[in-house]
Amino acid sequence: MKAIEVNNFSKKFGDFQAVSDLSFHVDPGEIFGFLGRNGAGKTTTIRSLLRIYQPDTGDLLIQNQIFGDHLKNDIGYLPEERGLYTRAKVIDTIMYFARLKGLSRSTASQRASELLELMQLTEHSNKTIQSLSSGMQQKVQIIISIIHKPKLLILDEPFRGLDPINRQIIYDTLKGLKSEGYTILFSSHQIAEIEEFSDRVIMIADGKSRAYGSIQDIKMQFEPRFIQLNYHGKLPHLETVEELNDYGNRAEIKFKENTSPQLILKQLIEADVLVEKFEITRPSLNQIFIQLCGEATS
Amino acid sequence: MKKTLIVAEFEFLQTAKRWQFLAVTLFLPLFIVFISFLSYKSGTFATNSLQEKFEKGQKIAIIDESDFFKFSKDDYFVKVKDETQVKQDFLNEKYIGLLKIPKDYMKTGVVELISQKNQVLGSSKSFKKITESFVRKQLLEAIQDEQQRKRIFNSVQFKLLIIDKKLNINNFDFHQMIVPLLFLVIFILSTSTASTFLLQSVSEEKENRTVEILLSTVNDNQLIGGKVLGLGFATLIQVLIWVLMSLVAIPALSAQMKIPIQLSLIPISHVVFGVVVLFLGFLFFAAAMIGVGAIASNYKDAQQLSSFFIIGSMLPIYVLQIILNDIHGTLSQVLYYFPITSPIVLVSRFCLGNLPLWEVIAGPLFLLVCVIVAVMLAAKSFRLGCLMYNRRPSFKEFVQHLF
């Protein structure tokens, strides 16, 4: 049984086609990255999955079922548009959501203490939400989404707006959840986050799927047309190069289709460039993302 | 149901902890009683203060240019001739007041009240009353018969009597007025405060983006039901406190103001009807506020949109005199079935109107139907508007969403 299954999902707002014929699935226990630029359709898909929006067409299933009251306690959700009751105390807010997720008062209290400690918020538990920094508020929201140990965790842009220290705390928490076997779907437009955590990813642009699978599989779909070069000397003009990023003694070269990288190596040697490293690679996820999103936009 | 109760508990505690709630619950009724008492007392005080001056022998000076008034001996007024001297005396506070009767008084009826800057005599009801009496008395000097003079001189005294279906005429029982008056105050105060809190609750959840996480945890009905229940409970406690305060205040005030009121004589049917209508009215306004809060782009916007309901609910107060004068008239009938105004009119007409049974049933029944429709519309509006951040849905979007 799949943790999440989306088949041929489309959603329109007025004349704007937000998502078009999107299909993917998430396996139990995997961390699945949902990658796309702002406005690509990630949040619309997540909201439709949770029936906050009604899909126009397609099936969106969680544990083989349409999301409803019977699944609400199995899900932890961190929305992209997030906020909390500003005048309420941290502990009251956490207890409220924990109890709504089906925990008893005593279990909720115990879990709240554990997670507040994990997130280094224990001393702030009796403060009002509005007195916390935005990073602390975000950590409270993460606590709310995981306090009931959900089978499936859906995190929409979980690292957005965090400083490096708080980001590291959330990183460590998610790593812990991964090792405990949680199924996590998380969306982001930050490649590094997706690459670090995800077992598999889907990359969407303009509401359409552009790449889908494990990061390795996606990279394999692209020709090895990149050269990682470490060198000394002056780079000559290279006719067969489509794109060159020169960082002094290091360069990234993208060569033209149907040309041989050997030809480039020969030209470098003829120009008396001392080559220390010459590695032919496939594009990075970042390069793939830029290429696909660029194509979609154009 | 469990989740609804958890939402209700949270909403109740969040509301009950607010200082605004405590202030409205505990101090507003006391403030109203204090202001009423002060107003009653200030009237008495002004009369007493004037009376004291008369007792000390001070009088009101009159300059009569019309030469019409006869000026028989009077306890309060004295005719003076030297205008300059009297003005000076008045400034030296020899006289309480200064009146000037112009030459053309018989034509215009205008009497000039001359005041010092810091003592505007025209604002004193007692002073005006005494002066009017004096002027009338002077005009009636021509009538010889003392009895006739008294009848014309004194204002008409009314005695309120009520005719029943058996054609018996009885004294008007002031106890009939207690529930409508108390209901009016309680309804206006409770719905306006509960509406404000409900409006804040919904629009804040939308503004601070809590609503999305809530909707992934509970369904619309649980959320709306919990809010109404939680705030309803807070309102119930508020109303109970006010009723208890009234039970203490009414006998005290009735003794002070010399209005004989016995709580045991208030008809129980009035109380039951009032409670039912208060409950239905609260539900209607709660639904309306949820709908408005969800549609509005922020709390300020929500306040503007809700003013239609708040001002509308107070409309019966402005036309209460017309309703009471013609309790079966067209306006009373229309407002009886208009959901925004119906709670106050329902109770007023029921308690004072001797309504036929079908109207007694039809009014609350129609309000109940309006409550059901309002709750359905509120749920639809909530689903449509709660995720529209920083904008409100257009009318077209709203209609499309309804059907």
XYZ file of C-alpha atoms in Angstrom:
701
model
C 0.000 0.000 0.000
C 1.337 3.393 -1.005
C 1.543 6.125 1.596
C 0.431 8.663 -1.013
C -0.835 8.120 -4.526
C -1.643 10.939 -6.947
C -2.989 10.030 -10.361
C -3.734 12.477 -13.172
C -4.495 15.328 -10.806
C -5.516 18.688 -12.275
C -6.703 21.868 -10.608
C -7.770 25.187 -12.072
C -8.469 28.516 -10.326
C -10.641 30.558 -12.674
C -8.678 30.633 -15.919
C -5.394 29.744 -14.239
C -4.305 26.120 -14.573
C -2.480 25.548 -11.293
C -1.760 21.830 -11.731
C -2.082 19.735 -14.826
C -2.241 15.952 -15.062
C 0.153 15.310 -12.192
C 0.950 11.762 -11.102
C 3.348 10.400 -8.475
C 3.404 8.199 -5.432
C 5.180 8.070 -2.068
C 6.185 4.731 -0.546
C 5.851 4.027 3.178
C 8.961 4.966 5.141
C 10.499 7.079 2.393
C 11.327 10.748 2.366
C 9.900 12.259 -0.755
C 10.984 15.650 -2.040
C 8.518 17.895 -3.828
C 10.607 20.364 -5.780
C 9.424 23.384 -7.691
C 9.658 27.137 -7.912
C 7.243 29.357 -6.000
C 3.835 29.059 -7.663
C 4.705 25.794 -9.420
C 1.721 23.968 -7.885
C 3.275 22.268 -4.847
C 0.997 23.828 -2.238
C -2.089 23.350 -4.418
C -1.260 19.639 -4.706
C -0.721 19.288 -0.951
C -3.926 21.184 -0.128
C -5.875 19.040 -2.584
C -4.342 15.910 -1.091
C -5.671 17.057 2.293
C -9.028 18.057 0.730
C -8.606 21.661 1.764
C -9.128 22.215 -1.972
C -11.331 19.970 -4.063
C -9.467 18.571 -7.082
C -11.009 19.161 -10.524
C -9.917 15.769 -11.831
C -7.721 12.890 -10.726
C -7.303 10.712 -7.673
C -5.409 11.863 -4.597
C -5.140 9.082 -2.040
C -3.499 8.675 1.333
C -3.129 5.057 2.435
C -5.407 4.147 -0.482
C -8.183 6.400 0.739
C -9.440 9.886 0.050
C -8.372 12.095 2.957
C -11.121 12.539 5.529
C -11.850 12.592 9.241
C -10.717 8.967 9.668
C -7.185 9.870 8.510
C -6.767 13.197 10.262
C -5.006 11.773 13.314
C -2.551 9.852 11.078
C -1.248 12.989 9.390
C 1.120 15.683 10.567
C 0.948 18.811 8.467
C 3.092 21.912 8.395
C 1.437 24.333 5.973
C 3.323 26.821 3.860
C 1.105 29.665 5.103
C 1.687 29.137 8.761
C 0.821 30.897 11.939
C -0.357 30.318 15.459
C -2.641 31.905 18.024
C -0.443 34.850 18.833
C -1.929 35.619 22.264
C -1.977 32.006 23.483
C 0.825 30.425 25.486
C 3.220 28.034 23.732
C 2.251 25.102 25.946
C -1.504 25.790 25.620
C -1.226 25.886 21.834
C 0.758 22.642 21.668
C -1.638 20.906 24.072
C -4.643 22.097 22.069
C -3.411 20.659 18.789
C -2.115 17.492 20.456
C -5.531 16.828 21.956
C -7.213 17.570 18.632
C -4.941 14.898 17.166
C -6.332 12.373 19.621
C -3.752 12.387 22.436
C -4.934 12.230 26.030
C -4.124 15.195 28.248
C -1.337 13.320 30.069
C 0.259 11.883 26.899
C 0.056 15.283 25.224
C 1.748 16.895 28.210
C 4.533 14.310 28.267
C 5.162 14.536 24.500
C 5.080 18.330 24.639
C 7.816 18.341 27.307
C 9.998 15.958 25.266
C 9.664 17.944 22.060
C 10.088 21.332 23.715
C 13.360 20.044 25.110
C 14.410 18.624 21.733
C 13.713 21.982 20.087
C 15.393 23.895 22.954
C 12.153 25.688 23.821
C 11.478 24.418 27.353
C 12.168 27.774 28.986
C 9.720 29.460 26.593
C 6.795 27.103 27.172
C 4.817 29.570 29.292
C 5.445 32.547 27.055
C 2.897 33.777 24.543
C 3.501 32.902 20.914
C 3.780 36.555 19.937
C 6.753 37.000 22.275
C 8.797 34.359 20.377
C 11.045 34.978 17.396
C 9.803 33.721 14.018
C 12.325 30.859 14.129
C 11.036 29.755 17.526
C 7.445 29.989 16.295
C 8.363 27.742 13.394
C 9.828 25.198 15.790
C 6.563 25.266 17.763
C 4.771 24.482 14.530
C 7.066 21.575 13.812
C 6.289 20.270 17.313
C 2.565 20.560 16.596
C 2.928 18.602 13.364
C 4.880 15.701 14.918
C 3.595 15.548 18.499
C 1.131 12.718 17.792
C 3.752 10.587 15.957
C 1.893 10.618 12.649
C 2.237 7.872 10.075
C 2.657 10.487 7.381
C 4.267 13.875 7.749
C 3.603 16.554 5.134
C 5.898 19.535 5.428
C 5.420 22.458 3.078
C 8.675 24.455 2.941
C 9.828 23.439 6.454
C 13.121 25.343 6.359
C 11.808 28.629 5.028
C 12.953 31.649 6.993
C 15.111 29.786 9.523
C 18.498 30.969 10.732
C 21.398 28.461 10.430
C 21.155 27.266 14.045
C 17.406 26.668 13.991
C 17.760 25.131 10.523
C 20.267 22.659 11.963
C 17.897 21.767 14.810
C 15.080 21.049 12.344
C 17.552 19.127 10.118
C 18.542 16.938 13.060
C 14.915 16.411 14.060
C 13.947 15.335 10.551
C 16.959 13.037 10.359
C 15.786 11.470 13.613
C 12.296 11.007 12.206
C 13.776 9.454 9.063
C 15.681 6.915 11.144
C 12.478 6.122 13.069
C 10.829 5.185 9.776
C 8.441 8.113 9.322
C 7.028 8.688 5.847
C 7.703 12.299 4.945
C 6.602 14.359 1.998
C 8.263 17.707 2.012
C 8.187 20.485 -0.490
C 10.895 22.999 -1.132
C 12.439 25.172 -3.762
C 15.883 24.680 -2.186
C 17.799 22.002 -4.078
C 20.296 21.362 -1.281
C 17.521 20.490 1.187
C 15.862 18.130 -1.259
C 19.147 16.501 -2.250
C 20.205 15.974 1.357
C 17.022 14.360 2.596
C 15.027 12.831 -0.198
C 15.016 9.220 -1.289
C 13.017 10.216 -4.324
C 11.777 13.507 -5.762
C 9.315 15.004 -8.149
C 10.212 18.229 -9.868
C 7.300 20.322 -11.080
C 7.075 23.510 -13.073
C 3.921 25.332 -14.160
C 1.838 22.616 -12.541
C 3.344 19.815 -14.621
C 5.725 17.045 -13.675
C 9.161 17.641 -15.233
C 11.210 14.908 -13.558
C 10.338 12.107 -11.173
C 12.236 9.330 -9.432
C 15.347 8.928 -7.306
C 17.893 11.712 -7.646
C 20.269 9.253 -9.319
C 17.557 8.162 -11.773
C 16.742 11.746 -12.659
C 20.397 12.568 -13.252
C 20.736 9.490 -15.434
C 17.969 10.843 -17.678
C 20.350 13.606 -18.685
C 23.415 13.216 -20.945
C 26.852 13.564 -19.292
C 27.650 16.877 -20.895
C 29.498 18.528 -18.022
C 33.209 18.682 -17.277
C 34.559 19.483 -13.820
C 37.996 21.003 -14.507
C 40.833 21.907 -12.110
C 43.661 23.652 -13.959
C 46.592 26.107 -14.032
C 47.184 28.537 -16.879
C 44.908 30.482 -19.224
C 41.836 28.850 -20.725
C 41.716 29.163 -24.518
C 38.582 29.970 -26.517
C 36.742 26.658 -26.900
C 34.385 26.394 -29.883
C 32.607 23.274 -28.645
C 31.649 24.740 -25.273
C 28.015 25.788 -24.738
C 28.452 27.237 -21.243
C 31.532 28.011 -19.165
C 31.708 28.935 -15.476
C 35.322 29.819 -14.725
C 36.286 30.230 -11.045
C 40.057 30.799 -11.561
C 41.754 27.429 -11.128
C 38.440 25.588 -11.316
C 35.783 25.585 -14.046
C 32.461 23.965 -14.926
C 32.107 23.367 -18.635
C 28.977 22.338 -20.474
C 29.861 21.136 -23.934
C 27.657 21.195 -27.037
C 25.587 18.192 -28.052
C 27.260 15.692 -30.375
C 30.731 16.886 -29.530
C 33.440 14.869 -27.871
C 34.917 15.937 -24.495
C 38.226 14.492 -25.791
C 38.384 17.350 -28.262
C 38.169 19.849 -25.410
C 40.936 18.061 -23.492
C 43.112 18.149 -26.628
C 42.507 21.888 -27.090
C 43.439 22.531 -23.438
C 46.721 20.607 -23.725
C 47.581 22.369 -27.000
C 47.031 25.693 -25.206
C 49.573 24.690 -22.504
C 46.943 24.506 -19.774
C 48.095 22.297 -16.903
C 45.123 19.993 -16.256
C 44.872 18.626 -12.685
C 41.366 17.225 -12.884
C 39.188 16.509 -15.898
C 35.950 14.735 -14.902
C 32.988 14.155 -17.211
C 29.755 14.359 -15.141
C 26.033 14.411 -15.499
C 24.264 17.678 -14.538
C 23.683 18.399 -10.846
C 20.124 18.482 -9.540
C 20.460 22.236 -9.423
C 21.419 22.375 -13.108
C 18.582 20.035 -14.006
C 16.134 22.162 -12.012
C 17.280 25.375 -13.675
C 17.160 23.763 -17.091
C 13.679 22.264 -16.624
C 12.157 25.267 -14.949
C 13.764 27.560 -17.496
C 12.300 25.483 -20.336
C 8.898 25.505 -18.673
C 8.928 29.262 -18.197
C 10.086 29.984 -21.737
C -18.060 15.398 18.978
C -14.886 15.055 21.056
C -12.979 17.392 18.751
C -15.869 19.878 18.787
C -15.682 19.929 22.585
C -11.900 20.407 22.531
C -12.317 23.367 20.149
C -15.125 24.695 22.372
C -12.977 24.394 25.509
C -10.070 26.202 23.847
C -12.300 28.979 22.479
C -14.008 29.385 25.847
C -10.735 29.636 27.769
C -9.182 31.995 25.233
C -12.255 34.244 25.426
C -12.745 34.073 29.184
C -9.106 35.025 29.794
C -9.397 38.222 27.767
C -9.590 41.359 29.862
C -12.165 42.788 27.441
C -14.498 39.882 28.222
C -14.080 40.306 31.962
C -14.560 44.049 31.679
C -17.756 43.741 29.629
C -19.134 40.975 31.871
C -18.450 42.549 35.226
C -18.236 46.265 34.730
C -20.485 47.214 31.814
C -23.780 46.397 33.600
C -22.535 48.174 36.705
C -21.596 51.116 34.532
C -25.075 51.162 32.936
C -26.741 51.012 36.354
C -24.407 53.718 37.633
C -25.133 56.015 34.669
C -28.917 55.475 34.999
C -28.752 56.141 38.700
C -26.546 59.186 38.181
C -28.912 60.590 35.586
C -31.886 60.031 37.941
C -29.993 61.534 40.850
C -28.664 64.536 38.921
C -32.274 65.474 37.999
C -33.256 65.280 41.672
C -30.117 67.147 42.698
C -30.758 70.018 40.263
C -34.319 70.433 41.569
C -33.142 70.282 45.164
C -30.397 72.801 44.520
C -32.902 75.278 43.024
C -35.319 74.632 45.856
C -32.586 75.403 48.397
C -31.955 78.775 46.777
C -35.659 79.653 46.876
C -35.776 78.639 50.523
C -32.933 81.055 51.206
C -35.150 83.821 49.789
C -33.451 84.189 46.418
C -35.803 84.836 43.499
C -35.810 85.023 39.730
C -35.872 88.598 38.471
C -38.176 89.573 35.611
C -37.919 92.585 33.370
C -41.306 92.914 31.735
C -41.275 95.098 28.627
C -44.632 93.773 27.470
C -46.346 95.211 30.518
C -48.883 92.423 30.237
C -48.165 90.439 33.373
C -50.001 91.386 36.539
C -47.477 89.972 39.029
C -49.490 89.003 42.034
C -47.264 87.969 44.942
C -45.076 85.001 43.931
C -42.630 82.813 45.879
C -40.214 82.478 42.999
C -40.351 85.587 40.855
C -39.962 89.274 41.407
C -40.607 92.044 38.916
C -37.820 94.612 38.582
C -37.792 97.919 36.732
C -34.238 99.237 36.758
C -32.627 97.084 34.066
C -29.082 98.228 34.692
C -29.330 97.679 38.431
C -30.911 94.251 38.056
C -28.195 93.158 35.655
C -25.551 94.137 38.172
C -27.470 92.404 40.974
C -27.768 89.298 38.850
C -24.022 89.258 38.248
C -23.568 89.603 42.023
C -25.803 86.537 42.408
C -28.578 88.388 44.220
C -30.990 86.663 41.860
C -31.097 83.006 40.789
C -31.995 83.958 37.249
C -32.958 86.795 34.992
C -35.903 86.740 32.600
C -36.819 89.365 30.074
C -40.286 89.462 28.571
C -40.016 91.425 25.327
C -42.615 93.902 24.081
C -43.890 91.524 21.421
C -44.242 88.560 23.802
C -47.975 88.080 23.137
C -47.196 87.853 19.421
C -44.105 85.631 19.527
C -44.379 83.771 22.837
C -40.602 84.190 23.311
C -39.206 84.776 26.798
C -35.498 85.639 27.056
C -33.440 83.687 29.616
C -30.314 85.610 30.550
C -27.493 83.524 31.971
C -24.006 84.037 33.214
C -21.318 82.375 31.104
C -20.666 79.627 33.635
C -24.328 78.902 34.409
C -26.567 78.187 31.423
C -30.026 78.335 32.995
C -31.766 77.046 29.864
C -30.182 73.631 30.409
C -31.906 73.185 33.783
C -35.208 71.338 33.418
C -36.402 72.491 36.843
C -35.761 76.113 36.026
C -37.639 75.816 32.738
C -40.512 74.037 34.422
C -40.877 76.705 37.102
C -40.678 79.478 34.530
C -43.264 77.822 32.266
C -45.596 77.408 35.219
C -45.145 81.019 36.161
C -45.797 82.303 32.647
C -48.902 80.109 32.310
C -50.081 81.261 35.698
C -49.780 84.867 34.612
C -51.699 84.146 31.427
C -54.436 82.390 33.342
C -54.892 85.172 35.848
C -57.890 86.207 33.765
C -59.701 82.978 34.590
C -61.424 83.361 37.916
C -62.331 79.770 38.781
C -59.509 78.233 40.803
C -60.434 74.607 39.830
C -60.428 75.437 36.110
C -57.164 77.265 36.483
C -55.581 74.239 38.132
C -56.755 71.906 35.386
C -55.391 74.092 32.622
C -52.300 74.931 34.561
C -51.259 71.366 35.424
C -50.130 69.012 32.685
C -52.431 66.101 31.784
C -51.998 63.131 34.089
C -52.263 59.735 32.379
C -53.307 56.522 33.999
C -52.393 53.410 31.986
C -55.111 50.766 31.807
C -55.282 47.533 29.830
C -58.380 45.921 28.385
C -58.396 42.102 28.170
C -60.358 39.767 25.900
C -63.227 39.603 28.406
C -63.502 43.385 28.107
C -62.277 43.877 31.666
C -60.184 46.964 32.186
C -57.303 46.653 34.624
C -54.320 48.680 35.700
C -51.230 48.320 33.451
C -48.806 45.927 35.078
C -45.259 47.238 34.846
C -44.027 43.680 35.304
C -45.001 43.063 31.656
C -42.185 45.424 30.676
C -39.417 43.802 32.719
C -38.528 40.923 30.371
C -38.619 43.007 27.145
C -36.454 45.707 28.712
C -34.043 43.265 30.315
C -33.946 41.171 27.133
C -33.184 44.236 25.052
C -30.196 45.159 27.193
C -28.924 41.591 27.561
C -29.425 40.743 23.892
C -27.666 43.831 22.606
C -24.775 43.465 25.050
C -24.330 39.716 24.658
C -24.647 39.529 20.877
C -22.424 42.509 20.335
C -19.678 41.159 22.604
C -20.018 37.544 21.418
C -20.123 38.727 17.803
C -16.968 40.730 18.313
C -15.127 37.774 19.855
C -16.372 35.362 17.196
C -15.442 37.754 14.442
C -11.999 38.197 15.982
C -11.565 34.470 16.392
C -12.369 33.626 12.766
C -10.634 36.536 11.126
C -7.549 36.135 13.337
C -7.277 32.455 12.458
C -7.413 33.512 8.848
C -5.011 36.398 9.346
C -2.480 34.442 11.388
C -2.797 31.434 9.057
C -3.875 28.973 11.759
C -6.916 27.925 9.804
C -5.053 25.626 7.393
C -3.505 23.508 10.113
C -6.895 23.407 11.839
C -8.631 22.191 8.695
C -6.138 19.338 8.383
C -7.036 18.349 11.950
C -10.784 18.929 12.259
C -13.585 19.350 9.749
C -15.556 22.556 9.101
C -18.498 21.497 11.229
C -16.321 20.563 14.198
C -14.466 23.859 13.969
C -17.539 26.070 13.534
C -19.553 24.037 16.053
C -16.739 24.256 18.603
C -16.414 27.995 18.174
C -20.139 28.613 18.559
C -20.327 26.254 21.529
C -17.280 27.742 23.267
C -18.355 31.324 22.765
C -21.951 30.363 23.465
C -20.895 28.988 26.832
C -18.908 32.144 27.565
C -21.972 34.202 26.618
C -24.209 32.005 28.780
C -21.992 32.645 31.795
C -21.978 36.336 30.945
C -25.788 36.422 30.722
C -26.142 34.490 33.990
C -23.897 37.012 35.728
C -25.974 39.856 34.314
C -29.236 38.198 35.338
C -27.899 37.707 38.860
C -26.822 41.350 38.901
C -30.305 42.324 37.703
C -31.932 40.293 40.471
C -29.987 42.361 42.948
C -30.229 45.666 41.087
C -33.933 45.665 40.153
C -35.347 45.602 43.717
C -32.743 48.143 44.849
C -33.438 50.489 41.949
C -37.203 50.049 42.187
C -37.051 51.076 45.840
C -34.828 54.037 45.021
C -36.945 55.181 42.086
C -40.246 54.372 43.822
C -41.399 51.910 41.115
C -43.039 48.917 42.832
C -41.513 45.799 41.259
C -41.849 42.295 42.611
C -39.700 39.735 40.785
C -42.220 36.993 41.569
C -44.830 38.836 39.474
C -42.774 38.615 36.253
C -44.666 36.124 34.014
C -42.670 32.907 33.675
C -43.827 32.530 30.035
C -42.005 35.780 29.264
C -38.782 34.437 30.749
C -39.028 31.118 28.841
C -39.834 32.870 25.573
C -36.980 35.327 26.156
C -34.470 32.527 26.770
C -35.545 30.644 23.610
C -35.305 33.773 21.467
C -31.981 34.751 23.045
C -30.589 31.326 22.127
C -31.895 31.496 18.532
C -30.776 35.100 18.133
C -27.307 34.231 19.400
C -27.027 31.343 16.938
C -28.124 33.534 14.047
C -25.597 36.236 14.826
C -22.870 33.664 15.513
C -23.408 32.121 12.076
C -23.448 35.546 10.464
C -20.188 36.544 12.164
C -18.461 33.303 11.129
C -19.509 33.897 7.527
C -18.391 37.520 7.620
C -15.114 36.694 9.387
C -14.264 34.022 6.830
C -15.044 36.196 3.822
C -13.346 39.366 5.059
C -9.704 39.869 4.173
C -8.743 40.910 7.721
C -10.278 41.872 11.060
C -10.766 45.511 10.097
C -12.558 44.472 6.936
C -14.629 42.018 8.974
C -15.680 44.764 11.380
C -16.875 46.903 8.483
C -18.840 44.033 6.950
C -20.362 43.049 10.281
C -21.638 46.566 10.970
C -24.667 45.736 8.774
C -25.696 43.079 11.286
C -24.763 45.003 14.423
C -26.516 48.227 13.400
C -29.426 46.200 11.984
C -29.904 44.401 15.286
C -30.212 47.774 17.035
C -32.805 49.130 14.588
C -35.734 48.068 16.843
C -34.373 50.330 19.590
C -34.688 53.366 17.354
C -38.229 52.497 16.342
C -39.281 50.973 19.666
C -41.747 53.774 20.305
C -43.473 53.114 16.968
C -43.536 49.370 17.671
C -44.994 49.848 21.160
C -47.582 52.339 19.913
C -48.759 50.003 17.167
C -47.689 46.529 18.150
C -49.698 44.878 15.353
C -48.782 47.482 12.715
C -46.933 46.851 9.462
C -43.511 47.905 10.788
C -43.854 45.637 13.826
C -44.929 42.760 11.594
C -42.055 43.263 9.119
C -39.386 43.554 11.815
C -40.907 40.522 13.581
C -39.976 38.296 10.639
C -36.712 39.996 9.602
C -34.013 37.810 11.219
C -31.622 40.635 12.120
C -34.293 42.607 13.989
C -36.625 39.805 14.994
C -35.152 38.790 18.408
C -35.941 42.124 20.094
C -39.260 42.546 18.285
C -40.256 38.934 19.016
C -39.881 39.413 22.748
C -41.457 42.894 22.792
C -44.503 41.767 20.832
C -44.872 38.526 22.787
C -44.739 40.235 26.168
C -46.789 43.309 25.318
C -48.775 42.415 22.235
C -51.291 39.760 23.261
C -50.394 37.879 20.054
C -52.481 35.105 18.510
C -50.991 31.641 19.043
C -49.994 31.199 15.404
C -47.832 34.326 15.549
C -46.252 33.216 18.822
C -45.202 29.981 17.070
C -44.466 31.449 13.626
C -41.988 34.070 14.843
C -39.493 31.784 16.602
C -40.026 29.073 13.971
C -39.125 31.464 11.185
C -36.080 32.597 13.167
C -35.083 28.942 13.545
C -35.298 28.485 9.746
C -33.152 31.603 9.313
C -30.626 30.175 11.787
C -30.368 26.935 9.775
C -29.923 28.848 6.497
C -27.376 31.171 8.126
C -25.356 28.236 9.491
C -25.321 26.589 6.039
C -24.258 29.834 4.357
C -21.616 30.396 7.046
C -20.148 26.931 6.474
C -20.037 27.569 2.707
C -18.481 31.014 3.198
C -15.970 29.580 5.615
C -14.819 26.954 3.127
C -14.592 29.552 0.365
C -13.034 32.427 2.238
C -10.815 30.917 4.896
C -7.886 30.304 2.561
C -8.214 33.526 0.569
C -5.460 35.431 2.290
C -5.433 39.230 2.005
C -8.462 39.385 -0.258
C -12.147 38.753 -0.085
C -14.035 36.618 -2.629
C -16.020 38.496 -5.228
C -19.805 38.258 -5.270
C -19.554 36.130 -8.429
C -17.152 33.712 -6.719
C -19.446 33.544 -3.721
C -22.529 32.748 -5.796
C -20.597 30.176 -7.859
C -19.418 28.518 -4.674
C -22.931 28.358 -3.237
C -24.328 26.414 -6.161
